[in-house]
Tab-separated table of C-alpha atoms in Angstrom:
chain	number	residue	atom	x	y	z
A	1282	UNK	CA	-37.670	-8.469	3.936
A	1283	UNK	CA	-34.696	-8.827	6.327
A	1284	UNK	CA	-31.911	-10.958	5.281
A	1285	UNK	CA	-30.124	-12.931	8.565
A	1286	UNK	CA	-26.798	-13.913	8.699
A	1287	UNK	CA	-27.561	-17.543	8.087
A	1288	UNK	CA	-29.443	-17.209	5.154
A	1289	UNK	CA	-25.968	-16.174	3.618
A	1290	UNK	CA	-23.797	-18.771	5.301
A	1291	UNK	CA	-26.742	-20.959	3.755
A	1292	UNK	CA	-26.154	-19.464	0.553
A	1293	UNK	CA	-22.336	-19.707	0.903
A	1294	UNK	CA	-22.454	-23.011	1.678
A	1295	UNK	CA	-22.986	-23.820	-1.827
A	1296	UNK	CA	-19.650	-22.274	-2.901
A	1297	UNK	CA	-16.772	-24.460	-3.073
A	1298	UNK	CA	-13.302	-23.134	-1.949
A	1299	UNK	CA	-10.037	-24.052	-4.613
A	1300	UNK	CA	-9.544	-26.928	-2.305
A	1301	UNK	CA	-13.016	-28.203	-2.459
A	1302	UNK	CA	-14.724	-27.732	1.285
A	1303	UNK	CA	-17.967	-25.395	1.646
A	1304	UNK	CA	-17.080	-21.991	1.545
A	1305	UNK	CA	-18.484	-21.696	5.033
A	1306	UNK	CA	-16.843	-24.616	6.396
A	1307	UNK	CA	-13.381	-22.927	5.455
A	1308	UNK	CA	-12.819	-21.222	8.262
A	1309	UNK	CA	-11.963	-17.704	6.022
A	1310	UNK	CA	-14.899	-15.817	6.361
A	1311	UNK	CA	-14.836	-13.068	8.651
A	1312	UNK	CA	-18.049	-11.597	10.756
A	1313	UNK	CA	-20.985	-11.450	8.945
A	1314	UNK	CA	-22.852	-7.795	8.828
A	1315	UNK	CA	-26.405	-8.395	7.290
A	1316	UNK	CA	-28.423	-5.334	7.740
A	1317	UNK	CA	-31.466	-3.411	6.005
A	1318	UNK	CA	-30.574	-6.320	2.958
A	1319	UNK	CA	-27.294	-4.738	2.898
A	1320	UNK	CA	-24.412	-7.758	3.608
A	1321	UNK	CA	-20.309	-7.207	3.832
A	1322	UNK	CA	-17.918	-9.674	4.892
A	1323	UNK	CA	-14.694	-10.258	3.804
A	1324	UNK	CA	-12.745	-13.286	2.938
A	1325	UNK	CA	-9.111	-14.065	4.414
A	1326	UNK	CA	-6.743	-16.650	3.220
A	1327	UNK	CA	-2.902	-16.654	3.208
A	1328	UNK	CA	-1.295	-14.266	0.256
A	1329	UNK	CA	0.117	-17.346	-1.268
A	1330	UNK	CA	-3.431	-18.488	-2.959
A	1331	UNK	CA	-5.184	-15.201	-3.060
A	1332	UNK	CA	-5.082	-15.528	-6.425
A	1333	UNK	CA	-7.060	-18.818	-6.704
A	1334	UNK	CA	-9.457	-17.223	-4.268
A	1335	UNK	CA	-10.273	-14.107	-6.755
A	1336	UNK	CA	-13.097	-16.276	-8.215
A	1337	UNK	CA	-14.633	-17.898	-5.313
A	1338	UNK	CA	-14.951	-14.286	-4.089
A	1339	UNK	CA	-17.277	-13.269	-7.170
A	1340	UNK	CA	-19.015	-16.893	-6.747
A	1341	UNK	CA	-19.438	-15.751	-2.967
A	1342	UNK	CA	-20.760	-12.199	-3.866
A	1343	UNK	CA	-23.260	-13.813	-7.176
A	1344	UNK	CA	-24.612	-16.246	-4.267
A	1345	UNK	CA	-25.503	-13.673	-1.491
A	1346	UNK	CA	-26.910	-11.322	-4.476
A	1347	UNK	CA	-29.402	-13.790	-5.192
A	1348	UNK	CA	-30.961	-13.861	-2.086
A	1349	UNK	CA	-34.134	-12.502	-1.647
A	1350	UNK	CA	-34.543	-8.611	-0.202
A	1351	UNK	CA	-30.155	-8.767	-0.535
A	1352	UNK	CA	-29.999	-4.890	-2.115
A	1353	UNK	CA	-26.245	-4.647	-1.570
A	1354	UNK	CA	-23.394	-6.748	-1.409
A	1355	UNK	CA	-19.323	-6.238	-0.535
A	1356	UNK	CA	-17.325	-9.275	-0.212
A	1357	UNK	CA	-13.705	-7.871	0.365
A	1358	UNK	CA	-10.768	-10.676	0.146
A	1359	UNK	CA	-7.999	-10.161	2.232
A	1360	UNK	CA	-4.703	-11.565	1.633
A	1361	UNK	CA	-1.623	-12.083	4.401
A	1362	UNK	CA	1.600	-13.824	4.432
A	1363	UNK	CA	1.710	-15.610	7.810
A	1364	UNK	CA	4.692	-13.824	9.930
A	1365	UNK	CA	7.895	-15.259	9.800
A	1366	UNK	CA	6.675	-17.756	6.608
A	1367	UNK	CA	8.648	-17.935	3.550
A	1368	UNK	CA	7.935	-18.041	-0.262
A	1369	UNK	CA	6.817	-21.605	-0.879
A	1370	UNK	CA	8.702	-23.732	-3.392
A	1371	UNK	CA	7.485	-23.934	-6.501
A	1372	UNK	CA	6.341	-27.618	-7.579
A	1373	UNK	CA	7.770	-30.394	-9.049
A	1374	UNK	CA	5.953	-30.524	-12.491
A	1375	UNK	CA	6.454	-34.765	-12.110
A	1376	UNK	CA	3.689	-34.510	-8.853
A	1377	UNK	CA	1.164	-32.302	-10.169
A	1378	UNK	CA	0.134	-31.426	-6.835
A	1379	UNK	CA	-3.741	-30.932	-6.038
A	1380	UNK	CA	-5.356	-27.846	-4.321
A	1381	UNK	CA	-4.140	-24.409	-4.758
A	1382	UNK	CA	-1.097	-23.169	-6.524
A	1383	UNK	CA	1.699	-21.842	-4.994
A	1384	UNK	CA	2.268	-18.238	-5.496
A	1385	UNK	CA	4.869	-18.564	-7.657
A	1386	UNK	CA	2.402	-19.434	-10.345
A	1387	UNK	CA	0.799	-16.326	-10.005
A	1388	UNK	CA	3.929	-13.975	-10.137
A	1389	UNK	CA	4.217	-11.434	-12.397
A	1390	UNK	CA	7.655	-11.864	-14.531
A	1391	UNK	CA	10.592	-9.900	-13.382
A	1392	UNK	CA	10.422	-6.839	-15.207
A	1393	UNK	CA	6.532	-6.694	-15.077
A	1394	UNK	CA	4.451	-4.105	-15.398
A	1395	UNK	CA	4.061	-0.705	-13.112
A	1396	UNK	CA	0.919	-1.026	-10.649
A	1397	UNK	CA	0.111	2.149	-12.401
A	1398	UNK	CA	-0.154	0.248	-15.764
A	1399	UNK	CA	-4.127	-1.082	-14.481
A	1400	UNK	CA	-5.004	2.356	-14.414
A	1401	UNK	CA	-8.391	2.370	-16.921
A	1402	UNK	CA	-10.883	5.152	-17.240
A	1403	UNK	CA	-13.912	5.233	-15.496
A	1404	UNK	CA	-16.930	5.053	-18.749
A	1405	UNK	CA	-18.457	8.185	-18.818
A	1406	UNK	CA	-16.526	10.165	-16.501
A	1407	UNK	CA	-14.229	12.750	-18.199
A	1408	UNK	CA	-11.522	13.194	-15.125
A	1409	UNK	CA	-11.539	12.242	-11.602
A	1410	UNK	CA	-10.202	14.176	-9.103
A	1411	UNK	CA	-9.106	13.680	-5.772
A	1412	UNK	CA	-9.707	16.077	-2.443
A	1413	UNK	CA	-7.079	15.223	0.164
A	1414	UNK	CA	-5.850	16.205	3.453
A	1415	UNK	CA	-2.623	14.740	5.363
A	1416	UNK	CA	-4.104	14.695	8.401
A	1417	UNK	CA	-8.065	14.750	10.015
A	1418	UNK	CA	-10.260	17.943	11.123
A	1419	UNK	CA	-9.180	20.369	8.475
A	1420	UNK	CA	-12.522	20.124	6.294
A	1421	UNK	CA	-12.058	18.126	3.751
A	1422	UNK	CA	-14.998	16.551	3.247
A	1423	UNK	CA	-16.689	20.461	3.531
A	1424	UNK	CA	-14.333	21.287	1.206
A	1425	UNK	CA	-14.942	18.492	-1.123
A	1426	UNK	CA	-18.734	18.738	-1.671
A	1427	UNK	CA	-18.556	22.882	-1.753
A	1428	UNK	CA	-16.184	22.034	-4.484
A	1429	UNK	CA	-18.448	20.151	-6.325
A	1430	UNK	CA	-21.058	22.679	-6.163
A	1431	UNK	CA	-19.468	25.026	-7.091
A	1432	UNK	CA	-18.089	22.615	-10.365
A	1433	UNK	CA	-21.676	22.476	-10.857
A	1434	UNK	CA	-22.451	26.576	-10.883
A	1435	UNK	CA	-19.947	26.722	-13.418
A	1436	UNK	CA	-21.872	24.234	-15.691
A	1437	UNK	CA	-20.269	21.324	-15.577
A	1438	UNK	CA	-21.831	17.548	-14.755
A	1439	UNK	CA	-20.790	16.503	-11.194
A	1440	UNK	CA	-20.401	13.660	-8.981
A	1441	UNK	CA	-18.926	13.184	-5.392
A	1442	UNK	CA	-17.464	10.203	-4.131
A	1443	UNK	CA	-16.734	9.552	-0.181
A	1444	UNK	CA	-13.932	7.286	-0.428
A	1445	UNK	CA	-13.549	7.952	3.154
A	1446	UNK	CA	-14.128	4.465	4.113
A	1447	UNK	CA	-13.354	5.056	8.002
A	1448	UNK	CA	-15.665	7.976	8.816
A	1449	UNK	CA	-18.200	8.719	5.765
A	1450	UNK	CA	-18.960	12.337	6.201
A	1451	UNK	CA	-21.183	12.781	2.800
A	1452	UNK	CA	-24.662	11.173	4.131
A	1453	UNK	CA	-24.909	13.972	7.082
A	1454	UNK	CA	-23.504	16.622	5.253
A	1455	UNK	CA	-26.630	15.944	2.158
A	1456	UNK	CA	-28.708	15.005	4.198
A	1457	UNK	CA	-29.018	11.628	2.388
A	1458	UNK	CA	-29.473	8.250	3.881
A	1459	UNK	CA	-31.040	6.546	1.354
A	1460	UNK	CA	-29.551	2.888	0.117
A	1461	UNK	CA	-28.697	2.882	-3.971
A	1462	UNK	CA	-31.037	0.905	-5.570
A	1463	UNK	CA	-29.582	-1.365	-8.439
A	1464	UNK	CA	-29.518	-0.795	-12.277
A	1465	UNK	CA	-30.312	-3.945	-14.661
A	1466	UNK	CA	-26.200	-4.463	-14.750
A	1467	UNK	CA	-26.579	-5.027	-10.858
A	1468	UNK	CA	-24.398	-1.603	-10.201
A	1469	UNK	CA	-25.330	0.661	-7.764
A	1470	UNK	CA	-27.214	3.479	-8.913
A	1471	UNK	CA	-25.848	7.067	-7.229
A	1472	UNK	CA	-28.213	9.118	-5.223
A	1473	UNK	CA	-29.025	12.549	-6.624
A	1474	UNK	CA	-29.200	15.830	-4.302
A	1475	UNK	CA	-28.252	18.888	-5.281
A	1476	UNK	CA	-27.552	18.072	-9.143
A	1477	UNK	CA	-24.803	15.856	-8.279
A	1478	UNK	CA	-24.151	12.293	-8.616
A	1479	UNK	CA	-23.540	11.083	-4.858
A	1480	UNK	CA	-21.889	7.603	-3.319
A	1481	UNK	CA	-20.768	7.251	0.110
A	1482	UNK	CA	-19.913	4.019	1.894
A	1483	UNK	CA	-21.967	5.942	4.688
A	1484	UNK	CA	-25.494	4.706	2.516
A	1485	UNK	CA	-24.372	0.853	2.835
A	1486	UNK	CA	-23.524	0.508	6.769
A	1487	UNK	CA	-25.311	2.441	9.941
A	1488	UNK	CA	-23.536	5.863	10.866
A	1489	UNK	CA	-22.675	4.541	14.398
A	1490	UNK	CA	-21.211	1.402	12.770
A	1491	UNK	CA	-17.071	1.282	13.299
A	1492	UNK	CA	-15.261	0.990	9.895
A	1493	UNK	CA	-12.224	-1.498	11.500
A	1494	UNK	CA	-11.110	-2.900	8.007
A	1495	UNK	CA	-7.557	-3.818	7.018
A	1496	UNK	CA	-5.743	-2.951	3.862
A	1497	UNK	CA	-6.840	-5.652	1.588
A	1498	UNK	CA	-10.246	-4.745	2.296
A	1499	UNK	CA	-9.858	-0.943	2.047
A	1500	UNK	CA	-9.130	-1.341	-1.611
A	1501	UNK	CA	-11.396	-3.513	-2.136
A	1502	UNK	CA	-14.451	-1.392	-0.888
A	1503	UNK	CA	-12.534	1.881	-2.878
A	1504	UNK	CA	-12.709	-0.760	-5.687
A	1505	UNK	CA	-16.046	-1.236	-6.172
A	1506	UNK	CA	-17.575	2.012	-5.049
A	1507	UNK	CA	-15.320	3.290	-8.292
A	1508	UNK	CA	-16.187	0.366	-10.662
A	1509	UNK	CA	-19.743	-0.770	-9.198
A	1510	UNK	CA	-21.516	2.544	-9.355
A	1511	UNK	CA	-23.624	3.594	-12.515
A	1512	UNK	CA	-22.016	7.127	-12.626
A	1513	UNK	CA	-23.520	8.208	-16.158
A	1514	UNK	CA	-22.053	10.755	-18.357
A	1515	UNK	CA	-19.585	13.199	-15.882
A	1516	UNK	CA	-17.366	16.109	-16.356
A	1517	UNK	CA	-15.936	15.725	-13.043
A	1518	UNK	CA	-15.684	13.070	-10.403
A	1519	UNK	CA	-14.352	14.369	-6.900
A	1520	UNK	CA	-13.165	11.366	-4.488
A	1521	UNK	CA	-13.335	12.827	-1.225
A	1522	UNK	CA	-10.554	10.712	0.330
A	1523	UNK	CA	-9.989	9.611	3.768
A	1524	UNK	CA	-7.361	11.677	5.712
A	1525	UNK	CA	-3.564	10.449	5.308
A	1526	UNK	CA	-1.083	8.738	2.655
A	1527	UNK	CA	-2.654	5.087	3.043
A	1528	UNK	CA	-3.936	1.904	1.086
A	1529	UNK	CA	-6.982	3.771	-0.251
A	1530	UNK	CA	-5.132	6.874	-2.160
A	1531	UNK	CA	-2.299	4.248	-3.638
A	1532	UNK	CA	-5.566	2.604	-4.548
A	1533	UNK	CA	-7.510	5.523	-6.387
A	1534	UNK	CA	-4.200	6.224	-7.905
A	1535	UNK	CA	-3.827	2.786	-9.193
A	1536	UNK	CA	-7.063	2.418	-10.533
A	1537	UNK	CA	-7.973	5.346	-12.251
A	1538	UNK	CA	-5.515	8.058	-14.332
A	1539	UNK	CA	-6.315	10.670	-11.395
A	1540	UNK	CA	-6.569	14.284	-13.684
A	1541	UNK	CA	-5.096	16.375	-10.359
A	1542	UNK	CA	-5.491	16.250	-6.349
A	1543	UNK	CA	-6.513	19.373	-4.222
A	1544	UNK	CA	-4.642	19.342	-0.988
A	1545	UNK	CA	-6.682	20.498	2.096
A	1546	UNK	CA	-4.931	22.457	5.177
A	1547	UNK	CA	-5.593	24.787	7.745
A	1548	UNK	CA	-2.785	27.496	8.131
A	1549	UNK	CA	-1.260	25.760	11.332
A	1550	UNK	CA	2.464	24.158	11.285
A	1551	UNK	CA	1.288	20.495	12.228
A	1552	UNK	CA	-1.098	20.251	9.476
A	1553	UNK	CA	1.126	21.731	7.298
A	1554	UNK	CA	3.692	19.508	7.799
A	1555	UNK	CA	1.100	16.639	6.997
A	1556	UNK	CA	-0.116	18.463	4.076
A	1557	UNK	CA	2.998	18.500	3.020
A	1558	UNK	CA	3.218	14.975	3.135
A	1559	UNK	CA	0.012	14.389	1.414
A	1560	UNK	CA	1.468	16.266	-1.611
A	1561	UNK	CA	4.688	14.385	-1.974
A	1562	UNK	CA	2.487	11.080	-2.292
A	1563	UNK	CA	0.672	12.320	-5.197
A	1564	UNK	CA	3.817	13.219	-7.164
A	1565	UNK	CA	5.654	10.300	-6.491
A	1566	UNK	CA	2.620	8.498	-7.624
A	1567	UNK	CA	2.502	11.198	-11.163
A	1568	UNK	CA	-0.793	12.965	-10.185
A	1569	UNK	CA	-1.043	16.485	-10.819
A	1570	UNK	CA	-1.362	18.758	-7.775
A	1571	UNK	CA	-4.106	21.036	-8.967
A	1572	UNK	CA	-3.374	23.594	-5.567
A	1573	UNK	CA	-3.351	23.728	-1.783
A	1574	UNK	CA	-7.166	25.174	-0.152
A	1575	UNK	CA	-6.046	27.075	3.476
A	1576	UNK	CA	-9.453	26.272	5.102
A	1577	UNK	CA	-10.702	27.677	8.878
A	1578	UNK	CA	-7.562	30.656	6.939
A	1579	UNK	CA	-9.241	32.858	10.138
A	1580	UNK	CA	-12.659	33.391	12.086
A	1581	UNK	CA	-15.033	36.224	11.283
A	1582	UNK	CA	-17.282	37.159	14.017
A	1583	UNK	CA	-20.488	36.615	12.397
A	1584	UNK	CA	-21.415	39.963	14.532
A	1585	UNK	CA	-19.113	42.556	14.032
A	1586	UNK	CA	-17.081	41.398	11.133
A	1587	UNK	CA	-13.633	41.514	13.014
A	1588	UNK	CA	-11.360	38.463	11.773
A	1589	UNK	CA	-8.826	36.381	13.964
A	1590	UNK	CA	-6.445	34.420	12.983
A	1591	UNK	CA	-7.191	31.442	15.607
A	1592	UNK	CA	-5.139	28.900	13.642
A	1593	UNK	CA	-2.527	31.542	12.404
A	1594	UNK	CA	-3.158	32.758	8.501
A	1595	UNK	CA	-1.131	32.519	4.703
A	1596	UNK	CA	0.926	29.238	6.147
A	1597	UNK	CA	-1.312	27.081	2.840
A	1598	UNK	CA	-0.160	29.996	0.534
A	1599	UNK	CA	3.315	30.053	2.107
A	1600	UNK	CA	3.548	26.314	1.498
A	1601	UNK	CA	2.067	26.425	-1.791
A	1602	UNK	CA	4.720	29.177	-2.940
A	1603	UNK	CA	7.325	26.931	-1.443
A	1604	UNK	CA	6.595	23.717	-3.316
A	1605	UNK	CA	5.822	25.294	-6.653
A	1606	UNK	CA	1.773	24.394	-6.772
A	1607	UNK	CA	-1.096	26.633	-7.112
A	1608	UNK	CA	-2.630	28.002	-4.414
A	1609	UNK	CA	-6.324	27.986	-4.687
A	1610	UNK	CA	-8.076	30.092	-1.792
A	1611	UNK	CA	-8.982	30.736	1.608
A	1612	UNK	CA	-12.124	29.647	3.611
A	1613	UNK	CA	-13.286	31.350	6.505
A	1614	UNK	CA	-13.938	29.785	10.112
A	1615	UNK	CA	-17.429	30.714	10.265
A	1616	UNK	CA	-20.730	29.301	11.911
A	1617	UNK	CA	-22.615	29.805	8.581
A	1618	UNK	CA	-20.432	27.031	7.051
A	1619	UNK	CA	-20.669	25.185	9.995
A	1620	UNK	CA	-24.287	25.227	10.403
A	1621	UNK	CA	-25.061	24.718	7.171
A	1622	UNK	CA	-22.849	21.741	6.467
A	1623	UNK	CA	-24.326	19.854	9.703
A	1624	UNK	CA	-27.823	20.737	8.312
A	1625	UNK	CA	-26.954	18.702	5.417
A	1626	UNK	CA	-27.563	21.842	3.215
A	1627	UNK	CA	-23.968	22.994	2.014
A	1628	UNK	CA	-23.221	26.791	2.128
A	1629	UNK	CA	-22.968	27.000	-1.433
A	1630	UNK	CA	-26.370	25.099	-2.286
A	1631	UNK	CA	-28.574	27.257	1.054
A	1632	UNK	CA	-26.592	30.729	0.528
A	1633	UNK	CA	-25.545	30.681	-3.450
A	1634	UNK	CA	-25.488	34.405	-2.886
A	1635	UNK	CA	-23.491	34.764	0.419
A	1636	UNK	CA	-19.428	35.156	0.551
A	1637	UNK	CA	-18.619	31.901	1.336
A	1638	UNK	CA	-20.288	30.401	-1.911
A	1639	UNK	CA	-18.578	33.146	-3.887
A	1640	UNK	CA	-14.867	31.674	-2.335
A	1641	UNK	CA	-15.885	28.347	-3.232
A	1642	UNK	CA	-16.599	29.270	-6.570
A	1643	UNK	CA	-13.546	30.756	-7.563
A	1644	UNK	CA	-11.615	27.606	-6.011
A	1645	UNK	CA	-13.854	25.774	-8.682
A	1646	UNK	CA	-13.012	28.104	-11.263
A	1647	UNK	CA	-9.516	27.761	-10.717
A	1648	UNK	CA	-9.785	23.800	-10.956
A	1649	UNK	CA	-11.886	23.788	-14.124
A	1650	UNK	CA	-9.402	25.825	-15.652
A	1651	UNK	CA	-6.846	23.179	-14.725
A	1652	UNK	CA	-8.916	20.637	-16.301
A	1653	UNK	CA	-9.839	22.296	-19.895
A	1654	UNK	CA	-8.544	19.806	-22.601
A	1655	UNK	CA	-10.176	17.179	-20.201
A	1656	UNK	CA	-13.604	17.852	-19.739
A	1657	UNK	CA	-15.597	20.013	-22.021
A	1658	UNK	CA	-15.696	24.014	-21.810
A	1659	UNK	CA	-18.538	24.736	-19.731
């Protein structure tokens, strides 16, 4: 059963905004994407009464759930402080002044808490891990479900998040494009391939679909694909992140006590330098670098065996020497990983055998050791 856009401004209609008008007479809700019975839209009000908005949100999301052949729902709210506006004076107790609360009401005392001090533990999972890059095209997201494979080979219970929220790489590179189906607790239920765990934003929109979201609603989405998803019982959790030192690694970090980040570079000075980058986020943020991976480290000829160092070769183990972290391995530039991955049937799943899933395996190994006192000797 398809599910059109007005059935949910129907069904939002009957939600009531902190200053009493229909929540779709408010003039907040962004475009509505209703698709396959999946729906996202986003709420945006001014960052003084986001606050009072939190619970019209979860009204919003309850309301759109309940209609019939809805399978998935994201309602992000976005908050901004109008340019140029100031801090609005807090009232005079004598006028008890209807509608929303200023923000001052909401402030945290001076002296509050650290951001980091939400962190809580995701039930079930024993560490979470991030895989990282500082910049785009080094092979992260190759890297990141090898990785996980290779976890697996060494016994251990996996899952892979895509947290890459702009361009969702998991669903082509598994060959999944199933939608999760819903538990009784109305969380999303993984998708299984390859013994792992699996959640990508890429099952809940089209693959041609732009990701254009802004900040508020980038942690938002990284939110619930953390806290909405039925992982089960997990040694390991790897967060394949989006490329860069944005909104959604300050929000992994945040949210979860992040057991160690591996840092994702080719051997070339420009991605280095971003790499670089990438790492001095997670230690200002206090998460463990577990090592730097030098991926495309040189091309084999898949004839002759000759390699070439197309991208230059050791700069990842140079830097890693330099800045006092682990480094983990080199990966090849070779058509069998390339292949494979855009087959959706990673090297180290298709060729468990080959050379390639023996590198990825000792990365793995290396990791795991990192993580013993976390997760349970395999």
């Amino acid at each position: 059963m398809s599910v059109t856009q007005q059935q949910v401004l129907d069904s939002l209609a009957r939600i009531k905004s902190p200053r009493g008008v229909a929540l779709a007479n408010a003039n907040v809700l962004s475009a509505i994407s209703a698709s396959d019975g999946k729906v996202f839209f986003s709420i945006n009000v001014d960052a003084a009464e986001a606050r009072a908005w939190e619970s019209v949100r979860v009204e919003a999301e309850a309301a759109v759930r309940a209609i019939p052949g809805v399978t998935t729902v994201m309602v992000a709210l976005t908050a901004e402080r109008k340019p140029g506006s100031a801090p609005p004076p807090p009232p005079t107790p004598s006028r008890g002044a209807p509608g929303v609360q200023p923000v001052h009401a909401h402030k945290p005392p001076q002296g509050g808490q650290s951001p980091m001090a939400r962190q809580s533990e995701i039930p079930g999972v024993a560490a979470v891990i991030a895989v990282a890059s500082g910049k785009g095209g080094v092979g992260k997201s190759t890297t990141a479900l090898n990785l996980a494979l290779g976890l697996r080979d060494l016994g251990l219970k996996v899952g892979l998040l895509d947290a890459d929220i702009y361009g969702p790489s998991v669903p082509r590179l598994t060959g999944l494009h199933d939608k999760p189906e819903l538990n009784d607790e109305r969380k999303m239920i993984p998708l299984r391939r390859f013994g792992l765990a699996i959640m990508s934003i890429g099952f809940l929109v089209e693959e041609e679909t732009a990701m254009i979201w802004r900040g508020p609603m980038v942690m938002s989405a990284v939110t619930q694909m953390l806290r909405d998803v039925a992982w089960g019982q997990l040694d390991v959790l790897v967060v394949d992140m989006p490329p860069g030192t944005g909104d959604a690694q300050l929000t992994l970090a945040q949210n979860v006590p992040l057991k160690g980040a591996v840092i994702v570079s080719t051997p070339q000075d420009l991605s280095l330098i971003d790499a670089r980058r990438g790492l001095a986020m997670f230690r200002k943020v206090n998460v463990p670098v577990l090592g730097i991976v030098e991926n495309m480290s040189y091309f084999q000829c898949p004839h002759c065996g000759t390699k070439s160092d197309i991208f230059g070769h050791g700069g990842a183990r140079h830097e890693a020497e330099k800045l006092g972290v682990p480094f983990l391995g080199e990966i090849p530039l070779h058509m069998a990983i390339r292949a494979t991955s855009d087959a959706g049937n990673p090297v180290v799943d298709s060729e468990p055998d080959g050379p390639h899933a023996a590198i990825y395996r000792a990365i793995a190994g290396q990791v795991r050791d990192q993580l013993k006192g976390v997760i349970a000797a395999a």
